[in-house]
Amino acid sequence: MKEGLNSNLKWLLFGLFLAFAYTFLFHFLRSEQYDSASYISGTKLLFGIEGGLDVQARISKPLALVFPGVIYTFFGVSIEASYFIQNFFFFIGLVYLVYASYNHVYTNRQFARHNVWVYYSLPPFAIFSLFVLTDITGWFFIMLTIFAFGHYKNRILRGKHYLILGLIVGVGALFKESALAGGVFAIVSIFFFSGSMFEKISRLILFSIPSLSFLSLGFLITEYYSGQSLFARQSGLLENYGLTRFYSFGNLPQVYRVFDLFWIPICMGLYKRVRKGLSSLDKTMLFSGILILIAIPLAHADAIHDRILMMSVPFFLYFLPFGTFTRRQQTEMLLVFFAVLNISAAFIIYRFNTSSVLLLNFLLGLFFYSLLYFKDQKHFTES
């Protein structure tokens, strides 16, 4: 009991420290976020406050707008400050959720702890999680889907569990559409964790009922408040940008920027799992991540950047512990070093508008990883 309380306190302090550190470190970017104004405007529209306008279909995710609107209406706290408070709660809650999710998936506490550290050291998360944006709510529901899956997987997955997964994804989509990445994961898992074709189809139907119902509700709310069709909006993006831009090699640097140096142990971990033979869970994670990267441009044609690509993180992050070391000291030395380099590079890139530091960072990271690997290969994590 006492050990559990101490552990929870440590996670709380970890979350509080990083929340204040990132707020201070990247405060200079807060006023440059164009999307922030659209969320504030969407909240005003939902609550009938003067100046309300549905920009970029923010009203289609009404649940993320409710808390800031309520706090402003009843307590007079500015909408911008209310978003910070909301995101702060999700920031702290996600610490526990990431740990619990991977602890269910691996049944290995050390792997889960290391994944929390890595997740919270990713540049897009460090920079954007506490801005007047709702991305962190979507990331929360993606992890909640994985948590529920891991919880039920350890007790034998049944059809009713996919109904619950569909409910999580559906409610999450009313916070942020990125929660649908959890839906991709759930659907992929049906093909690798179900038996007969009848079982696959029935689970797919059970998952689809609540998820599509809530998604349709978001569409209806958008049309009610602004007369805007989300289907027409997406068609317009396809016409304006075209598939050539969607799948341009110019987007690859943004994919790299999601994990930065952590791609090194992720790729090594994936290589080792492939050599051993991918399990059903390995395949589910891998194909979910790949499908999300492929699908993202179709929904975000005009904004292919690391913040949007964050929705693929939980699935690729799964492979990272398999690319680390059995000696805890070596692994933690590596992860801390990579985290410091990642956050430092992110600060330099945005503060001084230069990306030249990325190559030096990568070479330093690769050298350090290789040094640890060749120094003591026998302590490399077994896949």
Short mmCIF file of N, CA and C in Angstrom, two decimals, residues 103-189:
data_model
loop_
_atom_site.label_atom_id
_atom_site.label_comp_id
_atom_site.label_asym_id
_atom_site.label_seq_id
_atom_site.Cartn_x
_atom_site.Cartn_y
_atom_site.Cartn_z
N ASN A 103 2.06 -1.17 -18.92
CA ASN A 103 2.22 -2.21 -17.91
C ASN A 103 1.28 -3.38 -18.21
N HIS A 104 0.07 -3.08 -18.70
CA HIS A 104 -0.85 -4.13 -19.12
C HIS A 104 -0.33 -4.84 -20.37
N VAL A 105 0.20 -4.07 -21.30
CA VAL A 105 0.63 -4.63 -22.58
C VAL A 105 1.85 -5.53 -22.41
N TYR A 106 2.86 -5.06 -21.64
CA TYR A 106 4.10 -5.82 -21.47
C TYR A 106 4.07 -6.76 -20.26
N THR A 107 3.28 -6.39 -19.24
CA THR A 107 3.38 -6.97 -17.89
C THR A 107 4.83 -6.86 -17.42
N ASN A 108 5.43 -5.70 -17.66
CA ASN A 108 6.82 -5.42 -17.28
C ASN A 108 6.89 -3.96 -16.83
N ARG A 109 7.04 -3.74 -15.54
CA ARG A 109 6.98 -2.38 -15.01
C ARG A 109 8.13 -1.50 -15.51
N GLN A 110 9.30 -2.10 -15.66
CA GLN A 110 10.43 -1.30 -16.11
C GLN A 110 10.21 -0.78 -17.52
N PHE A 111 9.71 -1.64 -18.41
CA PHE A 111 9.38 -1.21 -19.77
C PHE A 111 8.37 -0.07 -19.74
N ALA A 112 7.34 -0.22 -18.90
CA ALA A 112 6.28 0.79 -18.81
C ALA A 112 6.83 2.12 -18.30
N ARG A 113 7.68 2.06 -17.27
CA ARG A 113 8.28 3.30 -16.73
C ARG A 113 9.11 4.02 -17.79
N HIS A 114 9.89 3.26 -18.51
CA HIS A 114 10.75 3.86 -19.54
C HIS A 114 9.91 4.50 -20.66
N ASN A 115 8.79 3.87 -20.98
CA ASN A 115 7.94 4.43 -22.04
C ASN A 115 7.28 5.74 -21.61
N VAL A 116 6.97 5.86 -20.32
CA VAL A 116 6.44 7.13 -19.82
C VAL A 116 7.48 8.23 -20.02
N TRP A 117 8.72 7.94 -19.64
CA TRP A 117 9.80 8.92 -19.77
C TRP A 117 9.97 9.35 -21.23
N VAL A 118 9.95 8.37 -22.14
CA VAL A 118 10.13 8.67 -23.56
C VAL A 118 8.95 9.48 -24.09
N TYR A 119 7.74 9.04 -23.79
CA TYR A 119 6.53 9.74 -24.27
C TYR A 119 6.57 11.21 -23.87
N TYR A 120 6.95 11.47 -22.63
CA TYR A 120 6.97 12.85 -22.14
C TYR A 120 8.22 13.62 -22.56
N SER A 121 9.12 12.95 -23.28
CA SER A 121 10.32 13.61 -23.79
C SER A 121 10.24 13.88 -25.29
N LEU A 122 9.09 13.59 -25.89
CA LEU A 122 8.94 13.80 -27.33
C LEU A 122 8.69 15.27 -27.61
N PRO A 123 9.39 15.86 -28.57
CA PRO A 123 9.25 17.30 -28.84
C PRO A 123 7.82 17.78 -29.08
N PRO A 124 7.00 17.09 -29.89
CA PRO A 124 5.63 17.60 -30.10
C PRO A 124 4.83 17.63 -28.80
N PHE A 125 5.04 16.64 -27.95
CA PHE A 125 4.33 16.61 -26.68
C PHE A 125 4.82 17.72 -25.76
N ALA A 126 6.13 17.88 -25.68
CA ALA A 126 6.70 18.91 -24.80
C ALA A 126 6.23 20.30 -25.21
N ILE A 127 6.13 20.53 -26.51
CA ILE A 127 5.83 21.87 -27.00
C ILE A 127 4.33 22.18 -26.95
N PHE A 128 3.50 21.27 -27.45
CA PHE A 128 2.11 21.61 -27.74
C PHE A 128 1.09 21.12 -26.71
N SER A 129 1.47 20.26 -25.78
CA SER A 129 0.48 19.64 -24.91
C SER A 129 -0.27 20.63 -24.02
N LEU A 130 0.36 21.75 -23.66
CA LEU A 130 -0.27 22.70 -22.73
C LEU A 130 -0.66 24.01 -23.40
N PHE A 131 -0.63 24.05 -24.73
CA PHE A 131 -1.09 25.24 -25.45
C PHE A 131 -2.62 25.24 -25.53
N VAL A 132 -3.18 26.32 -26.05
CA VAL A 132 -4.63 26.39 -26.24
C VAL A 132 -4.98 25.58 -27.49
N LEU A 133 -4.86 24.28 -27.33
CA LEU A 133 -5.15 23.29 -28.35
C LEU A 133 -5.79 22.11 -27.64
N THR A 134 -6.39 21.21 -28.38
CA THR A 134 -7.03 20.06 -27.73
C THR A 134 -6.36 18.74 -28.09
N ASP A 135 -5.18 18.79 -28.67
CA ASP A 135 -4.51 17.56 -29.11
C ASP A 135 -4.30 16.57 -27.97
N ILE A 136 -3.95 17.09 -26.79
CA ILE A 136 -3.66 16.18 -25.68
C ILE A 136 -4.87 15.37 -25.26
N THR A 137 -6.07 15.88 -25.49
CA THR A 137 -7.27 15.11 -25.16
C THR A 137 -7.39 13.90 -26.09
N GLY A 138 -7.05 14.10 -27.36
CA GLY A 138 -7.06 12.98 -28.31
C GLY A 138 -6.00 11.95 -27.95
N TRP A 139 -4.80 12.41 -27.59
CA TRP A 139 -3.73 11.49 -27.19
C TRP A 139 -4.14 10.69 -25.96
N PHE A 140 -4.87 11.33 -25.06
CA PHE A 140 -5.35 10.65 -23.85
C PHE A 140 -6.27 9.49 -24.23
N PHE A 141 -7.21 9.73 -25.14
CA PHE A 141 -8.17 8.68 -25.48
C PHE A 141 -7.55 7.58 -26.33
N ILE A 142 -6.50 7.88 -27.07
CA ILE A 142 -5.77 6.81 -27.77
C ILE A 142 -5.17 5.86 -26.74
N MET A 143 -4.52 6.43 -25.73
CA MET A 143 -3.92 5.61 -24.69
C MET A 143 -4.99 4.88 -23.88
N LEU A 144 -6.14 5.51 -23.68
CA LEU A 144 -7.22 4.85 -22.94
C LEU A 144 -7.72 3.62 -23.69
N THR A 145 -7.76 3.70 -25.02
CA THR A 145 -8.14 2.55 -25.83
C THR A 145 -7.14 1.41 -25.66
N ILE A 146 -5.85 1.75 -25.68
CA ILE A 146 -4.80 0.73 -25.50
C ILE A 146 -4.86 0.15 -24.09
N PHE A 147 -5.12 1.00 -23.10
CA PHE A 147 -5.24 0.53 -21.72
C PHE A 147 -6.38 -0.48 -21.60
N ALA A 148 -7.54 -0.14 -22.15
CA ALA A 148 -8.69 -1.05 -22.07
C ALA A 148 -8.41 -2.36 -22.80
N PHE A 149 -7.78 -2.25 -23.98
CA PHE A 149 -7.43 -3.46 -24.75
C PHE A 149 -6.49 -4.35 -23.93
N GLY A 150 -5.44 -3.75 -23.36
CA GLY A 150 -4.49 -4.52 -22.58
C GLY A 150 -5.14 -5.16 -21.37
N HIS A 151 -6.05 -4.43 -20.73
CA HIS A 151 -6.76 -4.94 -19.56
C HIS A 151 -7.61 -6.16 -19.92
N TYR A 152 -8.34 -6.06 -21.04
CA TYR A 152 -9.20 -7.16 -21.45
C TYR A 152 -8.41 -8.30 -22.08
N LYS A 153 -7.32 -7.97 -22.76
CA LYS A 153 -6.51 -9.01 -23.41
C LYS A 153 -5.97 -9.99 -22.38
N ASN A 154 -5.59 -9.48 -21.23
CA ASN A 154 -5.06 -10.34 -20.19
C ASN A 154 -6.12 -11.20 -19.52
N ARG A 155 -7.39 -10.99 -19.90
CA ARG A 155 -8.50 -11.78 -19.32
C ARG A 155 -9.30 -12.50 -20.41
N ILE A 156 -8.84 -12.49 -21.61
CA ILE A 156 -9.49 -13.05 -22.81
C ILE A 156 -10.47 -12.05 -23.41
N LEU A 157 -10.16 -11.59 -24.61
CA LEU A 157 -10.98 -10.61 -25.31
C LEU A 157 -12.30 -11.23 -25.75
N ARG A 158 -13.38 -10.50 -25.53
CA ARG A 158 -14.70 -10.94 -25.97
C ARG A 158 -15.37 -9.84 -26.78
N GLY A 159 -16.47 -10.19 -27.44
CA GLY A 159 -17.17 -9.23 -28.29
C GLY A 159 -17.60 -7.99 -27.54
N LYS A 160 -18.10 -8.17 -26.30
CA LYS A 160 -18.58 -7.03 -25.52
C LYS A 160 -17.47 -6.03 -25.23
N HIS A 161 -16.25 -6.51 -25.20
CA HIS A 161 -15.12 -5.61 -24.93
C HIS A 161 -14.92 -4.63 -26.09
N TYR A 162 -15.24 -5.09 -27.30
CA TYR A 162 -15.11 -4.19 -28.46
C TYR A 162 -16.21 -3.14 -28.47
N LEU A 163 -17.33 -3.45 -27.83
CA LEU A 163 -18.37 -2.44 -27.66
C LEU A 163 -17.86 -1.31 -26.76
N ILE A 164 -17.12 -1.69 -25.72
CA ILE A 164 -16.55 -0.71 -24.80
C ILE A 164 -15.44 0.09 -25.51
N LEU A 165 -14.62 -0.60 -26.29
CA LEU A 165 -13.58 0.10 -27.05
C LEU A 165 -14.20 1.11 -28.02
N GLY A 166 -15.30 0.73 -28.65
CA GLY A 166 -16.00 1.63 -29.56
C GLY A 166 -16.54 2.84 -28.84
N LEU A 167 -17.01 2.64 -27.61
CA LEU A 167 -17.52 3.74 -26.79
C LEU A 167 -16.39 4.72 -26.44
N ILE A 168 -15.22 4.19 -26.08
CA ILE A 168 -14.07 5.04 -25.75
C ILE A 168 -13.65 5.87 -26.95
N VAL A 169 -13.55 5.22 -28.10
CA VAL A 169 -13.13 5.92 -29.32
C VAL A 169 -14.17 6.96 -29.72
N GLY A 170 -15.46 6.61 -29.62
CA GLY A 170 -16.52 7.54 -29.99
C GLY A 170 -16.55 8.78 -29.13
N VAL A 171 -16.48 8.58 -27.81
CA VAL A 171 -16.46 9.73 -26.89
C VAL A 171 -15.19 10.54 -27.13
N GLY A 172 -14.06 9.86 -27.32
CA GLY A 172 -12.80 10.55 -27.58
C GLY A 172 -12.85 11.41 -28.82
N ALA A 173 -13.56 10.93 -29.86
CA ALA A 173 -13.65 11.69 -31.11
C ALA A 173 -14.41 13.00 -30.92
N LEU A 174 -15.26 13.08 -29.89
CA LEU A 174 -15.96 14.33 -29.59
C LEU A 174 -15.08 15.29 -28.80
N PHE A 175 -13.90 14.82 -28.38
CA PHE A 175 -12.88 15.69 -27.82
C PHE A 175 -11.89 16.13 -28.90
N LYS A 176 -11.40 15.15 -29.66
CA LYS A 176 -10.42 15.42 -30.71
C LYS A 176 -10.43 14.26 -31.68
N GLU A 177 -10.42 14.56 -32.98
CA GLU A 177 -10.53 13.50 -33.98
C GLU A 177 -9.35 12.54 -33.96
N SER A 178 -8.22 12.95 -33.38
CA SER A 178 -7.06 12.06 -33.32
C SER A 178 -7.35 10.82 -32.47
N ALA A 179 -8.39 10.87 -31.62
CA ALA A 179 -8.78 9.69 -30.84
C ALA A 179 -9.15 8.53 -31.75
N LEU A 180 -9.49 8.83 -33.00
CA LEU A 180 -9.84 7.77 -33.96
C LEU A 180 -8.66 6.85 -34.24
N ALA A 181 -7.43 7.29 -33.91
CA ALA A 181 -6.27 6.41 -34.04
C ALA A 181 -6.45 5.19 -33.14
N GLY A 182 -7.12 5.38 -32.01
CA GLY A 182 -7.45 4.24 -31.15
C GLY A 182 -8.40 3.29 -31.85
N GLY A 183 -9.26 3.85 -32.70
CA GLY A 183 -10.16 3.02 -33.49
C GLY A 183 -9.43 2.18 -34.51
N VAL A 184 -8.42 2.76 -35.14
CA VAL A 184 -7.59 1.99 -36.09
C VAL A 184 -6.96 0.81 -35.37
N PHE A 185 -6.43 1.09 -34.18
CA PHE A 185 -5.81 0.03 -33.37
C PHE A 185 -6.81 -1.07 -33.03
N ALA A 186 -8.01 -0.66 -32.62
CA ALA A 186 -9.04 -1.65 -32.24
C ALA A 186 -9.43 -2.52 -33.44
N ILE A 187 -9.60 -1.90 -34.61
CA ILE A 187 -9.99 -2.65 -35.80
C ILE A 187 -8.89 -3.61 -36.23
N VAL A 188 -7.64 -3.14 -36.21
CA VAL A 188 -6.52 -4.01 -36.59
C VAL A 188 -6.43 -5.19 -35.63
N SER A 189 -6.67 -4.94 -34.34
CA SER A 189 -6.59 -6.02 -33.35
C SER A 189 -7.62 -7.10 -33.60
#
